[in-house]
PDB file of C-alpha atoms in Angstrom:
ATOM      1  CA  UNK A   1     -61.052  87.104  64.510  1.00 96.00           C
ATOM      2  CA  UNK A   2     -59.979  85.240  61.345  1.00 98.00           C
ATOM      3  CA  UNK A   3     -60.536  81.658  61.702  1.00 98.00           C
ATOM      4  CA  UNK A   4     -59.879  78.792  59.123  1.00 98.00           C
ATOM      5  CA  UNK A   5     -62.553  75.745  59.643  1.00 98.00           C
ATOM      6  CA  UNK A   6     -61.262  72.441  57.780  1.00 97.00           C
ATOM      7  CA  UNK A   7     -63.472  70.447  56.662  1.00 96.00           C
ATOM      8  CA  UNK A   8     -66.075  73.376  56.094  1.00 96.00           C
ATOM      9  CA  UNK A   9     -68.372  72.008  53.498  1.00 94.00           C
ATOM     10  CA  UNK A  10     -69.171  69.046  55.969  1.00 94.00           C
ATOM     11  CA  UNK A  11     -71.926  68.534  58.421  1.00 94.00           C
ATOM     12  CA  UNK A  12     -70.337  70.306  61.272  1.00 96.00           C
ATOM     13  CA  UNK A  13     -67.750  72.462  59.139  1.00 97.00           C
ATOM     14  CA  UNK A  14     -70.672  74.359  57.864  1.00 97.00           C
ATOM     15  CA  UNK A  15     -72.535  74.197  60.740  1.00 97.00           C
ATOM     16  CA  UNK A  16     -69.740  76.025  62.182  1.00 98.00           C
ATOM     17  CA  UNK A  17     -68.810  78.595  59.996  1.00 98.00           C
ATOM     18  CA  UNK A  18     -72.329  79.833  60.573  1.00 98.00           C
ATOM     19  CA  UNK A  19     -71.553  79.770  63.935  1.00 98.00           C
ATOM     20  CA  UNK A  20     -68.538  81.575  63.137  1.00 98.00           C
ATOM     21  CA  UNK A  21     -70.140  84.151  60.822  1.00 98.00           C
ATOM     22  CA  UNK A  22     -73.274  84.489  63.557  1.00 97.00           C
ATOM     23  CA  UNK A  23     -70.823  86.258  66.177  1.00 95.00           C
ATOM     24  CA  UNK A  24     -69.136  88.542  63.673  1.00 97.00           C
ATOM     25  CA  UNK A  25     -66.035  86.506  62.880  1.00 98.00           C
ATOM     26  CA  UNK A  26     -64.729  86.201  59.272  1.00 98.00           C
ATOM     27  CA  UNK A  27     -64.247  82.735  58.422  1.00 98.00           C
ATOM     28  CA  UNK A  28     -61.835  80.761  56.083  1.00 97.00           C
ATOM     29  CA  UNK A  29     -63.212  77.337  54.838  1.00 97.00           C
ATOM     30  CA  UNK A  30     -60.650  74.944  54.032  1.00 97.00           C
ATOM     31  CA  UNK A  31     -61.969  71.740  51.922  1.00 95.00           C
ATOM     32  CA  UNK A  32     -61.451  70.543  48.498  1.00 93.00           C
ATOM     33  CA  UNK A  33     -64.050  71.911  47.068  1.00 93.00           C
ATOM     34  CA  UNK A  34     -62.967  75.141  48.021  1.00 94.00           C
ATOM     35  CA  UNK A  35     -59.841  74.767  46.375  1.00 93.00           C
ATOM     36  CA  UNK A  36     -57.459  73.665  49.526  1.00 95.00           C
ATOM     37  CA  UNK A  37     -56.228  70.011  49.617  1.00 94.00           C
ATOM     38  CA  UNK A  38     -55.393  69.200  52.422  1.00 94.00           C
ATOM     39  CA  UNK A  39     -54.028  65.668  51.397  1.00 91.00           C
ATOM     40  CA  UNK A  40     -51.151  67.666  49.316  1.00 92.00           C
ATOM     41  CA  UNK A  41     -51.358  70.798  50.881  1.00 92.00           C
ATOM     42  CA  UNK A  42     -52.272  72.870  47.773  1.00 93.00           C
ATOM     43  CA  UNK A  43     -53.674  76.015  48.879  1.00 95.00           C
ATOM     44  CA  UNK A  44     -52.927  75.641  52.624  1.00 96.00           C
ATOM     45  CA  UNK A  45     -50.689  78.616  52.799  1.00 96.00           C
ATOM     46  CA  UNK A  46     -52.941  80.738  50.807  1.00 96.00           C
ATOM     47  CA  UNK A  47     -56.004  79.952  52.990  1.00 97.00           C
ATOM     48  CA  UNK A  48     -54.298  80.500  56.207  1.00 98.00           C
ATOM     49  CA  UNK A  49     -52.622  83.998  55.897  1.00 97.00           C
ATOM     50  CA  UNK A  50     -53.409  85.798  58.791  1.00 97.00           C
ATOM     51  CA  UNK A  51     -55.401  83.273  60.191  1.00 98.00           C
ATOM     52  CA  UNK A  52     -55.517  83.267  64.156  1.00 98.00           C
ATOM     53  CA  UNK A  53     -57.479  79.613  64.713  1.00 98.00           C
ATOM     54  CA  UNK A  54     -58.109  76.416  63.179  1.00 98.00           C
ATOM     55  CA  UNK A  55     -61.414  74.732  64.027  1.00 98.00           C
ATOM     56  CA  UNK A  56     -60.665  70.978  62.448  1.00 98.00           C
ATOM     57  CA  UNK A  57     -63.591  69.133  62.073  1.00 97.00           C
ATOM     58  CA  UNK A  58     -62.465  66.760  59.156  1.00 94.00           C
ATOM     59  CA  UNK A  59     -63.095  63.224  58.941  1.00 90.00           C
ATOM     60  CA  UNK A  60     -61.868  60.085  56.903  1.00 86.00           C
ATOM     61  CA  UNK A  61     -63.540  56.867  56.040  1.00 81.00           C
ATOM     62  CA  UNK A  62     -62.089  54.276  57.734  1.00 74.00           C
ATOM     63  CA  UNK A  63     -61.536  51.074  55.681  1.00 76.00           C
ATOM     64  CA  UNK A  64     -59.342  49.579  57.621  1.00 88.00           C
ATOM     65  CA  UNK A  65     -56.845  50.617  60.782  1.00 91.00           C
ATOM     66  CA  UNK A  66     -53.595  51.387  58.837  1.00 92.00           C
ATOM     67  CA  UNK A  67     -55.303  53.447  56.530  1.00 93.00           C
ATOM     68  CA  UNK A  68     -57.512  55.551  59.037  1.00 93.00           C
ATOM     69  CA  UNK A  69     -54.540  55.706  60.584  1.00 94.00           C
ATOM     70  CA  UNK A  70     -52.116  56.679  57.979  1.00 94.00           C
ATOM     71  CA  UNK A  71     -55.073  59.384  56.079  1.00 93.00           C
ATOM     72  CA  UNK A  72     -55.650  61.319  59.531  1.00 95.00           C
ATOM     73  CA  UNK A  73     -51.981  61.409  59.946  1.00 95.00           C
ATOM     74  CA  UNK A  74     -50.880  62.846  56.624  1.00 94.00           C
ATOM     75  CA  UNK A  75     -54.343  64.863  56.482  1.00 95.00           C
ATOM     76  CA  UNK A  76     -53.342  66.041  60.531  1.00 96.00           C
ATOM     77  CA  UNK A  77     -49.416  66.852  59.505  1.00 96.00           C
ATOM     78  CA  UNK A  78     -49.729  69.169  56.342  1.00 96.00           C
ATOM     79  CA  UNK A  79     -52.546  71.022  57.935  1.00 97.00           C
ATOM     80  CA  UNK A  80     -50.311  71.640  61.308  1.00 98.00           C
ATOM     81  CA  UNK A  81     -46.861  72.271  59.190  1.00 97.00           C
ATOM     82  CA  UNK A  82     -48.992  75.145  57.018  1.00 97.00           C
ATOM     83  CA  UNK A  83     -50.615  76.659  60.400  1.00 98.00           C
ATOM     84  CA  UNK A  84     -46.643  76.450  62.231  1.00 98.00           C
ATOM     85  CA  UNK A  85     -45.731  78.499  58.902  1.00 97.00           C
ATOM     86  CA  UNK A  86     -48.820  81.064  58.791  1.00 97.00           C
ATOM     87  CA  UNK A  87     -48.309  81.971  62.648  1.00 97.00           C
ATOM     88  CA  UNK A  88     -51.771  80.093  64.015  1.00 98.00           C
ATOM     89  CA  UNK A  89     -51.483  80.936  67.478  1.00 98.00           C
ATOM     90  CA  UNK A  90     -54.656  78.234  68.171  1.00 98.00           C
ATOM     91  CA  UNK A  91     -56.117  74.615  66.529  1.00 98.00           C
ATOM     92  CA  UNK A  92     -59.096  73.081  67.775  1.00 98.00           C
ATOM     93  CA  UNK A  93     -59.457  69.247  67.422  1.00 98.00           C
ATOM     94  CA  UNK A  94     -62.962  67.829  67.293  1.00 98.00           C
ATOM     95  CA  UNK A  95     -62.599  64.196  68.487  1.00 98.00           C
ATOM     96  CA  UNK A  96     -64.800  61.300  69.973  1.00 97.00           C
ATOM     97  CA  UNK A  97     -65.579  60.439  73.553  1.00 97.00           C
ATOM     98  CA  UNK A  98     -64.576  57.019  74.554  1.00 95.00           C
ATOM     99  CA  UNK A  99     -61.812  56.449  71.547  1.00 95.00           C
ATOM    100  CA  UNK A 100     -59.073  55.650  73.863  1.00 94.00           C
ATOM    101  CA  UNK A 101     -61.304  53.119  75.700  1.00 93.00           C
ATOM    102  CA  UNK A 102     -61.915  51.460  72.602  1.00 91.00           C
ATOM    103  CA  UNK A 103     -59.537  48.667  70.273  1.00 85.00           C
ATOM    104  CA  UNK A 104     -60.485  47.258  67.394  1.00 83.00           C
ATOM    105  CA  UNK A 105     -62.186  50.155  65.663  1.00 89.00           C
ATOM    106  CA  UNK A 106     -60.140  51.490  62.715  1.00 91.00           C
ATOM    107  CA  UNK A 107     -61.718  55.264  62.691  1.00 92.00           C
ATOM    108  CA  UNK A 108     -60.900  55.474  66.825  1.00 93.00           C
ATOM    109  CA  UNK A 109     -57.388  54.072  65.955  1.00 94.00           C
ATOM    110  CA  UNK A 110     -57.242  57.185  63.639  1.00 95.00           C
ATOM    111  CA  UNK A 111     -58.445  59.780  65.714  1.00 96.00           C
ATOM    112  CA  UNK A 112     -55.940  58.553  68.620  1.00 96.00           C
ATOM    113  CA  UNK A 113     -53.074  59.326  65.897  1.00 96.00           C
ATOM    114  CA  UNK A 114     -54.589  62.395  65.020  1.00 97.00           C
ATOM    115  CA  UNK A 115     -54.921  63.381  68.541  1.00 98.00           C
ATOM    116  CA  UNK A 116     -51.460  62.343  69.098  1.00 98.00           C
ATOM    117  CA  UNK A 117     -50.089  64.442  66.689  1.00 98.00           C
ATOM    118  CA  UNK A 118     -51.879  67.789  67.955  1.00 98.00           C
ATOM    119  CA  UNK A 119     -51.009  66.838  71.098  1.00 98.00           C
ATOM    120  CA  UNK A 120     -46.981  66.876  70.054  1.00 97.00           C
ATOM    121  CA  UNK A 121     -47.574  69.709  67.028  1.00 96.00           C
ATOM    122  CA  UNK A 122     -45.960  72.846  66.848  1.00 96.00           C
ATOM    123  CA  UNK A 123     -49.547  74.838  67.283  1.00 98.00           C
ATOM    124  CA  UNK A 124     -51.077  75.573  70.694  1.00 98.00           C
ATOM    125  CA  UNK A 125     -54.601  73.585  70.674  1.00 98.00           C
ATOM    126  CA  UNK A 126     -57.117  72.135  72.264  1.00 98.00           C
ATOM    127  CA  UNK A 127     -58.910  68.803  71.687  1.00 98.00           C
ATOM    128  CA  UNK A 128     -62.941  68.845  71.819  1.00 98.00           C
ATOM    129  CA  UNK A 129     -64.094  64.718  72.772  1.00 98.00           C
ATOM    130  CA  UNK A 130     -67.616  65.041  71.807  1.00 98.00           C
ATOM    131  CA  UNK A 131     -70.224  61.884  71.886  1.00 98.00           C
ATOM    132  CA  UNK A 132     -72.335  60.985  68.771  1.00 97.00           C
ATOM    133  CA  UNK A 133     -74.272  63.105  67.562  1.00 97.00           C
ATOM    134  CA  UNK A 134     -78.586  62.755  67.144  1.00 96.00           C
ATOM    135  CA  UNK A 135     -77.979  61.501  63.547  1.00 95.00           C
ATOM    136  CA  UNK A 136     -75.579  58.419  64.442  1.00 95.00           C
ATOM    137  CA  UNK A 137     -78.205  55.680  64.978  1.00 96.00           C
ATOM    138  CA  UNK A 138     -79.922  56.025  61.822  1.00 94.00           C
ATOM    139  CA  UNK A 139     -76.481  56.569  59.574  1.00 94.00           C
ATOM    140  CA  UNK A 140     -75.133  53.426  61.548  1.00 94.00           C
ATOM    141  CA  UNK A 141     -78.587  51.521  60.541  1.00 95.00           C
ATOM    142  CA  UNK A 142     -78.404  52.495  56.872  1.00 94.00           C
ATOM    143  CA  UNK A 143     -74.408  51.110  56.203  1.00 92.00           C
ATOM    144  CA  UNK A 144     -75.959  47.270  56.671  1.00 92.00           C
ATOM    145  CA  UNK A 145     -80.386  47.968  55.867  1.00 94.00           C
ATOM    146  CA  UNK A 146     -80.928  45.718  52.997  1.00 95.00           C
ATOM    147  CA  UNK A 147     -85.084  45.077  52.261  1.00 95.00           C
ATOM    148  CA  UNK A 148     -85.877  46.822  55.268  1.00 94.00           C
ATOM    149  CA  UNK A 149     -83.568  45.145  57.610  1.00 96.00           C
ATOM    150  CA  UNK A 150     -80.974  46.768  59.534  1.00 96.00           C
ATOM    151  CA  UNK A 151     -78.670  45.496  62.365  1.00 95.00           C
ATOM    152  CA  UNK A 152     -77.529  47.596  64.901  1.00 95.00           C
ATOM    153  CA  UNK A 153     -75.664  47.597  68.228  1.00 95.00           C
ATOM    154  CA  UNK A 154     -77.076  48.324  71.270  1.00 95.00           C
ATOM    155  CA  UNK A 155     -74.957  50.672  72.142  1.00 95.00           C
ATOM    156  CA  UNK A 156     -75.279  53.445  75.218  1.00 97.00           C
ATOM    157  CA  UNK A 157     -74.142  57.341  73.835  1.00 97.00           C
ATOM    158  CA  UNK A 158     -74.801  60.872  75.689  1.00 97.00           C
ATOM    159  CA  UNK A 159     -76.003  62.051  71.654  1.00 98.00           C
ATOM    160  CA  UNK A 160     -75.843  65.744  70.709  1.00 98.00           C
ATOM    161  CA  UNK A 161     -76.959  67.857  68.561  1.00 96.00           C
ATOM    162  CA  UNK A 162     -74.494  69.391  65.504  1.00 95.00           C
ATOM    163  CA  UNK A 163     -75.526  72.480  65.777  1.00 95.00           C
ATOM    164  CA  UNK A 164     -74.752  72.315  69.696  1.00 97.00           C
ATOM    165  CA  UNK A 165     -70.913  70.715  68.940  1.00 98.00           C
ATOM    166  CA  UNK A 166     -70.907  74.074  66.227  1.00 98.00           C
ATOM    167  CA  UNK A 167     -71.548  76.654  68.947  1.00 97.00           C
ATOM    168  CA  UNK A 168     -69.475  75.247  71.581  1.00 98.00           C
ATOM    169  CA  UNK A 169     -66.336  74.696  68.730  1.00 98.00           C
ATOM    170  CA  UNK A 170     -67.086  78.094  67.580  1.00 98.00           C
ATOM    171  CA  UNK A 171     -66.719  79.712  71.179  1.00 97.00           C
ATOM    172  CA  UNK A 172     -63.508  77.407  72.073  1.00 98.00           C
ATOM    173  CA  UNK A 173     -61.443  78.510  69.016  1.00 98.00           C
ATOM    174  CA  UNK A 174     -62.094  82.084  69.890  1.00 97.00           C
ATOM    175  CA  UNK A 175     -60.910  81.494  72.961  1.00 95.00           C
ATOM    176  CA  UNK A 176     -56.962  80.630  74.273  1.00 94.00           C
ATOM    177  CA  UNK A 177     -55.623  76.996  74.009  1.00 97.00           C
ATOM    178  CA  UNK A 178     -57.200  74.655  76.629  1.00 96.00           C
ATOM    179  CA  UNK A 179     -55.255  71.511  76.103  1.00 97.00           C
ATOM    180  CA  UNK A 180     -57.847  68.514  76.628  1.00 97.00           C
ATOM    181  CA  UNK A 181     -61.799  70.217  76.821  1.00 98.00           C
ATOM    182  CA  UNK A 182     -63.786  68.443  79.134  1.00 97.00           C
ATOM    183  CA  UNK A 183     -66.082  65.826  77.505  1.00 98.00           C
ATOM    184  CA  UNK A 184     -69.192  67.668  75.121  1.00 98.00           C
ATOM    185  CA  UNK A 185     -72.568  65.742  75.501  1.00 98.00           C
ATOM    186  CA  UNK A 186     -75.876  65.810  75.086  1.00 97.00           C
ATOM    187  CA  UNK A 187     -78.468  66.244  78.130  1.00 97.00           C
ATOM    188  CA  UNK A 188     -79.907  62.473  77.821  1.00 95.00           C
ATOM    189  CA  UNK A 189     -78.782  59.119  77.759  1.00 97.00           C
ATOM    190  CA  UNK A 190     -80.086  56.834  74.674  1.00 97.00           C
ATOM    191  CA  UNK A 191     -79.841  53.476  73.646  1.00 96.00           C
ATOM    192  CA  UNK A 192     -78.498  53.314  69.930  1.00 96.00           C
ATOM    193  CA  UNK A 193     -81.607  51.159  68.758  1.00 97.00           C
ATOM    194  CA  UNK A 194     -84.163  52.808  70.252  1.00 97.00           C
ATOM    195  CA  UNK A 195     -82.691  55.870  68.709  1.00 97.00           C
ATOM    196  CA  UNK A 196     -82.764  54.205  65.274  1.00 97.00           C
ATOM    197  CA  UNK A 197     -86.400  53.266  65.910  1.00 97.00           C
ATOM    198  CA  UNK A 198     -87.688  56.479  66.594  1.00 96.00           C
ATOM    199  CA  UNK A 199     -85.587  58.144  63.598  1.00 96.00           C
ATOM    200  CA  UNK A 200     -86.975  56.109  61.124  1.00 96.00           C
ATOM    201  CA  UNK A 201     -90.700  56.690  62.933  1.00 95.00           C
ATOM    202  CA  UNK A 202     -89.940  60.817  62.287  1.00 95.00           C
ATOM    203  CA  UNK A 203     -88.921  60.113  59.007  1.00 94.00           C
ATOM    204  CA  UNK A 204     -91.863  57.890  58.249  1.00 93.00           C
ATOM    205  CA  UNK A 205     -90.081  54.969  57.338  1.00 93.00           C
ATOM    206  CA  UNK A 206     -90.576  51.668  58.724  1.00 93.00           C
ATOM    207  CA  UNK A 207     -87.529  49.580  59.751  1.00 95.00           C
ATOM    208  CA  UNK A 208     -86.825  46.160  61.041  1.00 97.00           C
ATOM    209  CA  UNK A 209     -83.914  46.231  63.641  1.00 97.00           C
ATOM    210  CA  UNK A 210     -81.820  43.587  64.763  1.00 96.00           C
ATOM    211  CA  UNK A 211     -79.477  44.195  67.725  1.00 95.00           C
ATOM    212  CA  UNK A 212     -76.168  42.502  67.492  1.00 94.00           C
ATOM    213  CA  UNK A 213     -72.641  42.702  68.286  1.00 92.00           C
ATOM    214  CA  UNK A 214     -71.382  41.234  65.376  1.00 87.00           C
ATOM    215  CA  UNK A 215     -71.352  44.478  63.029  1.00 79.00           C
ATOM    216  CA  UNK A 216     -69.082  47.494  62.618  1.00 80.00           C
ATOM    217  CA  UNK A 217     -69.327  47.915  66.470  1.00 89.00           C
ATOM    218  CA  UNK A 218     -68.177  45.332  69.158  1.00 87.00           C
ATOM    219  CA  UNK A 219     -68.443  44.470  72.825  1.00 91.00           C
ATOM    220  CA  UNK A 220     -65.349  46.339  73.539  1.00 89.00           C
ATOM    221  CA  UNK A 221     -68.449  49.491  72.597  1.00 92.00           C
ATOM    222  CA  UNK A 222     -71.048  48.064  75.506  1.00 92.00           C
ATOM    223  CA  UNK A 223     -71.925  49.258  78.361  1.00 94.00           C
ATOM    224  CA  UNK A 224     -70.433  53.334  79.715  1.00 95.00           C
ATOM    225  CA  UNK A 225     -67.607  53.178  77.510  1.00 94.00           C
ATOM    226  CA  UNK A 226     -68.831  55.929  75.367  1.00 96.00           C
ATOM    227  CA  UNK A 227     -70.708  58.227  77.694  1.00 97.00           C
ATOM    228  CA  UNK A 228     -68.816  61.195  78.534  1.00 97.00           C
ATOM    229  CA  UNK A 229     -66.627  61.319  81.886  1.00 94.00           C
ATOM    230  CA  UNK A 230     -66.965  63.615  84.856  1.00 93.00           C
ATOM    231  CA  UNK A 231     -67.410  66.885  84.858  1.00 95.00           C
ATOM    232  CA  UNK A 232     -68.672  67.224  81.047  1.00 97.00           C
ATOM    233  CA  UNK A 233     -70.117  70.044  79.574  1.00 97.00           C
ATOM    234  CA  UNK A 234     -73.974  69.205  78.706  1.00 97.00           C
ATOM    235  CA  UNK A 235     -75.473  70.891  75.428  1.00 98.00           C
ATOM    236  CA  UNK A 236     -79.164  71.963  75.392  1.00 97.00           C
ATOM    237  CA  UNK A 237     -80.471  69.865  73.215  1.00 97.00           C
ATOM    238  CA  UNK A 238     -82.720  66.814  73.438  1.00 97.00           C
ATOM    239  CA  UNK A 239     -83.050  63.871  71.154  1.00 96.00           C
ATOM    240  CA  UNK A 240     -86.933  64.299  71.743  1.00 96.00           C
ATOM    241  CA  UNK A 241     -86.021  68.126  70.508  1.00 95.00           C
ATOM    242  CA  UNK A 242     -84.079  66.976  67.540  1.00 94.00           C
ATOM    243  CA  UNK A 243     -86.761  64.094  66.528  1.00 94.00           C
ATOM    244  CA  UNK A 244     -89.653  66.508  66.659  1.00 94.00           C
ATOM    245  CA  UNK A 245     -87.760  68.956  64.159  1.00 91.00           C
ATOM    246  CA  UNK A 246     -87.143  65.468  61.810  1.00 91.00           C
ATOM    247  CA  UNK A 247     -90.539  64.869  61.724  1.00 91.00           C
ATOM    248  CA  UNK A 248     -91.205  68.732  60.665  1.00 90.00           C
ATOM    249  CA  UNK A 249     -88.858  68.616  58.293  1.00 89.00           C
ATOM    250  CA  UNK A 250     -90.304  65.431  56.016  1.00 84.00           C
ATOM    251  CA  UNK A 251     -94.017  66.040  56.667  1.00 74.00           C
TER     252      UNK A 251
END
């Protein structure tokens, strides 16, 4: 098949197109480095001639909750009008487990639009909810670590591994439309600061963490709300799994 990934150059775009590229497909990547713009649309129409799926794994920094929500809307509506146009018979969402269980949070407000308007688009789809990925706790430790100090919400999450959310969106978009995929997870349950911890430990830095609710993430976050519902669809890979390949990597 000929599938487009947007977003391609990121984490999980490029994790994907390998995926992609492993089982024989020929892939499109869509980003602006690539030379598509997805925030004006130059180069959409180009990219996605004869294109059969969209894998859309793009993501917006989220200052504030009108403009998540106003970026993942215009980036979400010229990338569905150019697929309507070029015939894409199937778009794949990547989203975020728990997002409609959560207020407050100005990147969930914009992945609930975004969401929305896939859901109401002119383009057969299916949504992926995944829950954070292995690399969450220390990224959410670094946007406040000042002098060696970081604080850090003790939040519960199902983590997985990228290259685990790659296969499965890989397989999915050469598949039919599903509507709403069943929750994607990883095998074991982690607490967000213990995760940090032991990231830093692989990496061989040393950390102080301070557990709070009054950062980026609130209590509206605690307890199951972001563990993955019934019936969810458990990747192989362990945090343990993950951690011992950090600790490969940077000795």
């Amino acid at each position: 098949m000929r599938v487009a990934v947007a977003g391609a150059t990121g984490n999980t775009g490029s994790l994907t197109v390998a995926a992609l590229r492993r089982n024989g497909h020929e892939v499109v990547g869509i980003s602006r480095s690539l030379g598509v713009d997805l925030d004006t649309g130059e180069g959409l129409d180009a990219a996605l001639e004869g294109v059969e799926a969209v894998v859309d794994t793009t993501n917006v920094p989220a200052a504030d909750r009108d403009g998540s929500v106003a970026r993942f809307a215009a980036l979400t509506g010229n990338l569905l009008a150019a697929e309507a146009r070029a015939g894409v018979r199937h778009h794949v969402l990547l989203s975020i487990v728990g997002i409609h269980r959560v207020e407050g949070n100005a990147h969930y407000a914009g992945k609930r639009e975004q969401e929305r308007l896939v859901e109401g688009g002119p383009v057969p789809w299916t949504i992926v909810p995944s829950t954070q990925f292995h690399d969450f706790a220390a990224m959410v430790a670094g946007w406040s670590e000042r002098d060696g100090v970081a604080a850090i919400a003790p939040l519960l999450v199902r983590p997985i591994a990228p290259g685990d959310v790659a296969e499965i969106l890989a397989g999915v978009a050469v598949g039919g439309p599903r509507g709403r995929h069943a929750d994607i997870a990883g095998p074991d349950t982690q607490d967000l600061v213990d995760m940090a911890r032991r990231t830093h430990e692989a990496q061989g830095r040393q950390v102080r963490l301070v557990p709070t609710w009054s950062g980026v993430f609130g209590t509206s976050m605690a307890g199951e709300v972001l563990l993955p519902g019934e019936g969810a669809h458990i990747a192989p890979t362990t945090f343990d799994a993950w951690l011992a390949d950090v600790a490969q990597s940077t000795s």
